[in-house]
């Protein structure tokens, strides 16, 4: 079967033939319907490998599919079910983090690679796709889970004010979550490359203001909109050397900054103590996020399709990564 792999250092991915996945008593074999390209995938594509990246590796973790086989011990799902996956697996259950309820920090965890024609998925990582959602949209449940967990990490309250740094898929999902949470003001910032289609989509979704930082001073805009106070929470989805320090200048006294993007290891931020800022890292989510998210999506239709700007076959994966890197897209989805 075909799969998109990262096999070595440097820029790029390869579409190669790999063995058909193995079925266990507690897993299913899923025929992939769609797999999104996300920011973490782009880092691996560009050769910036995370601790979870062990080469060679099958790319992609925003995945939906249809079950074609189920192990003998799988009782909740059957062949023909259309599902979306929570992609983290392999937690050991024995380390300090697993034993203290922080399994998402387990050193043994890994991500299920979804850019393949077929994928083996543990039973506990599966969720049925809601009837009101198209299977091609379902991979966007994963970045929406990231956004929801970020709001939880911020202890965000109704009518609080916020800035979202970066109008990529996770930034736009964060905007959508803030609107659902009753935010009083949301400002989204981006660069000139982001104006179309990303900042335009931010306005459509409900941003009170968008700022092209190449044309306006974003800190001044935020201060003007908040009568000099700054906002309660800044969500930094960029991982940028420049965005983090700028975001801190947008906070009011005792404001909170939630870092969703991956900062470089040598990233330096100003001392937050003199204004009582708090800075919290929030890269993914936990089981509780998914257990709350999926019933919510069953009750309410969330328009994920508006984020999908490009659909490409698996063989054109490299083109998809180039599109995502150029920011001429919002979400690129591969269709095996």
Short mmCIF file of C-alpha atoms in Angstrom, two decimals:
data_model
loop_
_atom_site.label_atom_id
_atom_site.label_comp_id
_atom_site.label_asym_id
_atom_site.label_seq_id
_atom_site.Cartn_x
_atom_site.Cartn_y
_atom_site.Cartn_z
CA UNK A 1 0.00 0.00 0.00
CA UNK A 2 1.07 3.63 -0.47
CA UNK A 3 2.06 5.95 2.36
CA UNK A 4 3.73 9.34 2.80
CA UNK A 5 7.01 8.92 4.69
CA UNK A 6 9.75 11.04 6.16
CA UNK A 7 12.88 8.94 5.70
CA UNK A 8 15.77 11.31 6.39
CA UNK A 9 16.92 14.79 7.31
CA UNK A 10 16.33 17.74 5.04
CA UNK A 11 13.25 19.08 3.30
CA UNK A 12 10.66 16.81 1.72
CA UNK A 13 8.63 13.62 2.00
CA UNK A 14 8.32 10.52 -0.16
CA UNK A 15 5.36 8.43 -1.33
CA UNK A 16 6.47 4.82 -0.95
CA UNK A 17 5.07 1.30 -0.82
CA UNK A 18 4.91 -0.01 2.75
CA UNK A 19 3.54 -3.25 4.29
CA UNK A 20 -0.16 -3.53 5.05
CA UNK A 21 -0.70 -2.78 8.76
CA UNK A 22 -1.12 -5.58 11.30
CA UNK A 23 -4.42 -6.27 13.04
CA UNK A 24 -4.39 -7.06 16.76
CA UNK A 25 -7.20 -8.27 19.01
CA UNK A 26 -7.73 -4.72 20.32
CA UNK A 27 -7.23 -2.71 17.13
CA UNK A 28 -8.95 -2.08 13.81
CA UNK A 29 -7.71 -1.66 10.26
CA UNK A 30 -9.07 1.57 8.85
CA UNK A 31 -9.16 2.58 5.18
CA UNK A 32 -8.14 6.23 5.26
CA UNK A 33 -10.68 8.69 3.89
CA UNK A 34 -8.81 11.95 4.57
CA UNK A 35 -5.72 13.19 6.37
CA UNK A 36 -4.97 16.85 7.04
CA UNK A 37 -1.56 18.53 6.92
CA UNK A 38 -0.87 20.44 10.14
CA UNK A 39 1.86 22.72 11.47
CA UNK A 40 3.65 19.87 13.26
CA UNK A 41 3.73 17.95 9.96
CA UNK A 42 5.30 20.99 8.30
CA UNK A 43 8.10 21.07 10.87
CA UNK A 44 8.93 17.44 10.13
CA UNK A 45 8.64 18.09 6.37
CA UNK A 46 11.17 20.90 6.72
CA UNK A 47 13.56 18.73 8.73
CA UNK A 48 12.86 20.19 12.18
CA UNK A 49 12.21 16.90 13.93
CA UNK A 50 10.42 16.70 17.28
CA UNK A 51 11.06 14.13 19.99
CA UNK A 52 8.09 12.15 18.64
CA UNK A 53 9.65 11.90 15.19
CA UNK A 54 11.53 8.60 14.80
CA UNK A 55 12.62 8.04 11.20
CA UNK A 56 11.44 6.52 8.99
CA UNK A 57 7.92 7.56 9.92
CA UNK A 58 4.52 7.73 8.24
CA UNK A 59 3.36 11.33 8.28
CA UNK A 60 0.02 12.78 9.38
CA UNK A 61 -2.19 12.55 12.46
CA UNK A 62 -5.42 14.39 11.52
CA UNK A 63 -7.21 11.32 10.16
CA UNK A 64 -10.62 9.96 9.30
CA UNK A 65 -11.47 6.62 7.75
CA UNK A 66 -13.74 3.61 7.43
CA UNK A 67 -13.13 0.44 9.39
CA UNK A 68 -12.52 -2.59 7.18
CA UNK A 69 -11.44 -5.11 9.86
CA UNK A 70 -11.86 -5.23 13.65
CA UNK A 71 -9.96 -7.39 16.12
CA UNK A 72 -11.72 -10.05 18.18
CA UNK A 73 -11.56 -7.91 21.31
CA UNK A 74 -13.10 -4.83 19.69
CA UNK A 75 -16.74 -4.54 20.75
CA UNK A 76 -17.55 -0.85 20.25
CA UNK A 77 -16.82 -0.66 16.51
CA UNK A 78 -17.39 -2.83 13.48
CA UNK A 79 -16.54 -2.96 9.78
CA UNK A 80 -18.25 -0.15 7.91
CA UNK A 81 -18.09 2.37 10.77
CA UNK A 82 -16.70 5.75 9.77
CA UNK A 83 -14.38 7.10 12.43
CA UNK A 84 -11.96 9.86 13.37
CA UNK A 85 -8.92 9.15 15.51
CA UNK A 86 -7.27 10.66 18.56
CA UNK A 87 -3.71 10.08 17.35
CA UNK A 88 -1.59 9.75 20.51
CA UNK A 89 -0.86 6.20 21.63
CA UNK A 90 1.87 4.09 23.25
CA UNK A 91 1.68 5.61 26.74
CA UNK A 92 3.42 3.13 29.04
CA UNK A 93 1.13 3.35 32.08
CA UNK A 94 4.12 2.90 34.39
CA UNK A 95 6.13 6.14 34.39
CA UNK A 96 5.72 9.12 36.72
CA UNK A 97 3.57 11.01 34.22
CA UNK A 98 1.22 8.12 33.51
CA UNK A 99 0.78 7.40 37.22
CA UNK A 100 0.01 11.03 38.06
CA UNK A 101 -2.63 11.61 35.40
CA UNK A 102 -0.27 13.28 32.91
CA UNK A 103 -0.03 10.47 30.35
CA UNK A 104 0.29 13.02 27.52
CA UNK A 105 3.81 13.73 28.79
CA UNK A 106 4.81 10.05 28.79
CA UNK A 107 8.22 9.62 27.11
CA UNK A 108 6.92 6.49 25.35
CA UNK A 109 4.00 8.15 23.59
CA UNK A 110 3.94 8.27 19.82
CA UNK A 111 1.63 9.44 17.07
CA UNK A 112 -0.30 7.24 14.69
CA UNK A 113 0.74 7.96 11.10
CA UNK A 114 -2.33 8.55 8.97
CA UNK A 115 -1.03 9.50 5.52
CA UNK A 116 -1.46 5.97 4.23
CA UNK A 117 -4.09 3.97 2.40
CA UNK A 118 -4.70 1.83 5.50
CA UNK A 119 -3.93 2.41 9.18
CA UNK A 120 -4.01 0.19 12.28
CA UNK A 121 -5.65 2.05 15.17
CA UNK A 122 -6.16 0.93 18.79
CA UNK A 123 -9.81 0.59 19.79
CA UNK A 124 -9.54 3.32 22.47
CA UNK A 125 -8.34 5.90 19.92
CA UNK A 126 -11.50 5.76 17.80
CA UNK A 127 -14.56 8.01 17.74
CA UNK A 128 -17.55 7.68 15.43
CA UNK A 129 -17.90 10.57 13.00
CA UNK A 130 -21.10 12.50 13.84
CA UNK A 131 -23.91 12.04 11.32
CA UNK A 132 -23.98 15.80 10.67
CA UNK A 133 -20.30 15.83 9.56
CA UNK A 134 -18.77 14.81 6.24
CA UNK A 135 -15.91 12.29 6.62
CA UNK A 136 -13.55 14.61 4.71
CA UNK A 137 -14.15 17.29 7.38
CA UNK A 138 -13.63 14.96 10.33
CA UNK A 139 -9.80 15.24 10.50
CA UNK A 140 -10.34 18.83 11.67
CA UNK A 141 -11.73 17.50 14.95
CA UNK A 142 -8.07 17.13 15.99
CA UNK A 143 -6.99 20.79 15.63
CA UNK A 144 -10.32 21.86 17.15
CA UNK A 145 -9.43 19.69 20.17
CA UNK A 146 -6.12 21.58 20.41
CA UNK A 147 -7.99 24.90 20.40
CA UNK A 148 -10.52 23.81 23.02
CA UNK A 149 -7.79 22.54 25.32
CA UNK A 150 -6.01 25.89 24.96
CA UNK A 151 -9.13 27.70 26.21
CA UNK A 152 -9.30 25.28 29.10
CA UNK A 153 -5.64 25.91 29.92
CA UNK A 154 -6.38 29.65 29.94
CA UNK A 155 -9.37 29.23 32.28
CA UNK A 156 -11.12 31.48 29.77
CA UNK A 157 -14.24 33.24 31.04
CA UNK A 158 -17.24 34.66 29.17
CA UNK A 159 -16.74 38.27 27.94
CA UNK A 160 -12.98 38.18 28.45
CA UNK A 161 -10.87 39.65 25.66
CA UNK A 162 -8.30 37.82 23.55
CA UNK A 163 -5.72 38.06 20.78
CA UNK A 164 -4.92 35.13 18.51
CA UNK A 165 -1.43 35.36 17.03
CA UNK A 166 -1.41 33.54 13.71
CA UNK A 167 -4.42 32.76 11.46
CA UNK A 168 -3.40 29.22 10.56
CA UNK A 169 -5.83 26.34 11.08
CA UNK A 170 -5.24 26.13 14.84
CA UNK A 171 -5.44 29.91 15.19
CA UNK A 172 -8.72 30.02 13.30
CA UNK A 173 -10.04 27.09 15.32
CA UNK A 174 -9.09 29.01 18.48
CA UNK A 175 -11.05 32.00 17.17
CA UNK A 176 -14.06 29.75 16.57
CA UNK A 177 -13.76 28.30 20.09
CA UNK A 178 -13.48 31.80 21.60
CA UNK A 179 -16.65 32.87 19.83
CA UNK A 180 -18.46 29.78 21.14
CA UNK A 181 -17.16 30.60 24.65
CA UNK A 182 -18.61 34.12 24.56
CA UNK A 183 -15.46 36.19 24.19
CA UNK A 184 -16.03 39.93 24.46
CA UNK A 185 -13.35 40.89 21.91
CA UNK A 186 -11.11 38.82 19.64
CA UNK A 187 -8.29 40.23 17.51
CA UNK A 188 -6.40 38.02 15.04
CA UNK A 189 -2.96 38.97 13.72
CA UNK A 190 -1.00 37.70 10.73
CA UNK A 191 1.46 38.72 8.04
CA UNK A 192 0.93 39.93 4.50
CA UNK A 193 1.08 36.31 3.30
CA UNK A 194 -1.91 35.54 5.52
CA UNK A 195 -4.30 38.24 4.23
CA UNK A 196 -5.88 35.95 1.66
CA UNK A 197 -7.40 33.58 2.50
CA UNK A 198 -6.58 33.32 6.21
CA UNK A 199 -7.30 36.77 7.66
CA UNK A 200 -10.30 37.05 5.36
CA UNK A 201 -11.66 33.81 6.84
CA UNK A 202 -10.96 35.14 10.35
CA UNK A 203 -13.27 38.07 9.63
CA UNK A 204 -15.93 35.71 8.29
CA UNK A 205 -15.73 33.49 11.39
CA UNK A 206 -16.17 36.47 13.69
CA UNK A 207 -12.93 38.28 14.53
CA UNK A 208 -13.69 41.81 15.78
CA UNK A 209 -10.49 43.00 14.11
CA UNK A 210 -7.67 41.53 12.04
CA UNK A 211 -4.19 43.04 11.79
CA UNK A 212 -1.62 42.62 9.05
CA UNK A 213 1.51 43.18 11.15
CA UNK A 214 3.43 44.32 8.06
CA UNK A 215 1.09 47.28 7.66
CA UNK A 216 0.11 48.19 11.22
CA UNK A 217 1.52 48.02 14.74
CA UNK A 218 -0.51 45.19 16.27
CA UNK A 219 0.29 46.21 19.86
CA UNK A 220 -1.00 49.73 19.22
CA UNK A 221 -4.16 48.38 17.56
CA UNK A 222 -4.88 46.11 20.53
CA UNK A 223 -4.21 48.88 23.04
CA UNK A 224 -6.54 51.22 21.14
CA UNK A 225 -9.34 48.64 21.00
CA UNK A 226 -9.01 47.98 24.75
CA UNK A 227 -8.64 51.65 25.78
CA UNK A 228 -5.03 51.15 26.76
CA UNK A 229 -5.58 48.09 28.96
CA UNK A 230 -4.57 45.19 26.76
CA UNK A 231 -6.37 41.85 26.60
CA UNK A 232 -6.99 39.13 29.15
CA UNK A 233 -5.48 36.30 27.11
CA UNK A 234 -3.09 35.98 24.16
CA UNK A 235 -3.06 32.67 22.27
CA UNK A 236 0.21 32.31 20.35
CA UNK A 237 -0.16 29.71 17.62
CA UNK A 238 2.86 30.84 15.59
CA UNK A 239 5.97 29.48 17.31
CA UNK A 240 7.65 32.68 16.10
CA UNK A 241 10.66 34.36 17.71
CA UNK A 242 8.97 37.75 17.20
CA UNK A 243 5.35 36.92 18.03
CA UNK A 244 5.84 35.78 21.62
CA UNK A 245 7.46 38.97 22.95
CA UNK A 246 4.95 41.06 20.97
CA UNK A 247 2.08 39.07 22.45
CA UNK A 248 3.24 39.84 25.97
CA UNK A 249 3.01 43.55 25.19
CA UNK A 250 -0.67 43.06 24.32
CA UNK A 251 -1.58 41.65 27.75
CA UNK A 252 -3.17 43.64 30.52
CA UNK A 253 -1.69 43.37 34.01
CA UNK A 254 -2.08 39.77 35.26
CA UNK A 255 -2.94 38.65 31.74
CA UNK A 256 -2.33 35.10 30.50
CA UNK A 257 -0.45 33.91 27.45
CA UNK A 258 -1.11 30.41 26.11
CA UNK A 259 1.64 29.10 23.83
CA UNK A 260 0.28 26.62 21.28
CA UNK A 261 2.97 26.99 18.61
CA UNK A 262 6.36 25.32 19.03
CA UNK A 263 8.97 27.89 20.12
CA UNK A 264 12.66 27.34 19.28
CA UNK A 265 14.68 25.98 22.21
CA UNK A 266 16.67 29.23 22.50
CA UNK A 267 13.51 31.38 22.62
CA UNK A 268 13.76 34.23 25.15
CA UNK A 269 10.75 36.06 26.62
CA UNK A 270 10.70 39.17 28.79
CA UNK A 271 10.42 38.68 32.55
CA UNK A 272 6.67 38.26 33.19
CA UNK A 273 6.87 38.93 36.93
CA UNK A 274 6.61 42.71 37.02
CA UNK A 275 3.09 42.72 35.57
CA UNK A 276 2.02 39.38 36.95
CA UNK A 277 1.74 37.68 33.57
CA UNK A 278 1.37 33.91 33.37
CA UNK A 279 2.70 31.89 30.44
CA UNK A 280 1.37 28.37 29.83
CA UNK A 281 2.48 25.87 27.20
CA UNK A 282 -0.37 23.98 25.52
CA UNK A 283 0.64 21.88 22.54
CA UNK A 284 -2.10 19.25 22.38
CA UNK A 285 -5.00 18.01 24.56
CA UNK A 286 -6.03 15.12 26.81
CA UNK A 287 -8.66 12.39 26.82
CA UNK A 288 -11.10 14.65 28.65
CA UNK A 289 -11.01 17.13 25.75
CA UNK A 290 -12.04 14.45 23.26
CA UNK A 291 -14.67 12.97 25.56
CA UNK A 292 -16.34 16.39 25.77
CA UNK A 293 -15.71 17.42 22.16
CA UNK A 294 -17.28 14.51 20.29
CA UNK A 295 -20.71 14.62 22.03
CA UNK A 296 -20.71 18.40 21.44
CA UNK A 297 -20.13 17.86 17.71
CA UNK A 298 -22.97 15.33 17.63
CA UNK A 299 -25.36 17.96 19.03
CA UNK A 300 -24.14 20.99 17.08
CA UNK A 301 -22.94 21.26 13.50
CA UNK A 302 -19.57 23.01 13.31
CA UNK A 303 -18.61 24.11 9.79
CA UNK A 304 -15.15 22.58 9.36
CA UNK A 305 -15.50 22.48 5.57
CA UNK A 306 -14.89 26.24 5.32
CA UNK A 307 -11.29 25.62 6.42
CA UNK A 308 -10.52 23.12 3.66
CA UNK A 309 -9.10 25.04 0.71
CA UNK A 310 -7.28 22.21 -1.08
CA UNK A 311 -7.93 18.48 -1.58
CA UNK A 312 -5.16 16.42 -3.18
CA UNK A 313 -4.49 12.73 -3.84
CA UNK A 314 -1.84 10.99 -1.74
CA UNK A 315 0.57 10.93 -4.69
CA UNK A 316 0.62 14.75 -4.63
CA UNK A 317 1.60 14.97 -0.97
CA UNK A 318 4.71 17.04 -1.68
CA UNK A 319 2.58 19.61 -3.53
CA UNK A 320 0.26 19.68 -0.52
CA UNK A 321 3.12 20.39 1.85
CA UNK A 322 4.37 23.17 -0.43
CA UNK A 323 0.90 24.73 -0.47
CA UNK A 324 0.66 24.57 3.31
CA UNK A 325 4.13 26.08 3.69
CA UNK A 326 3.31 28.96 1.32
CA UNK A 327 0.23 29.90 3.39
CA UNK A 328 -1.83 30.20 0.20
CA UNK A 329 -4.11 27.65 1.82
CA UNK A 330 -5.92 27.25 5.12
CA UNK A 331 -6.18 23.47 5.43
CA UNK A 332 -4.81 21.02 2.89
CA UNK A 333 -6.35 17.55 3.02
CA UNK A 334 -4.91 14.44 1.35
CA UNK A 335 -7.35 11.86 0.00
CA UNK A 336 -5.76 8.38 -0.36
#
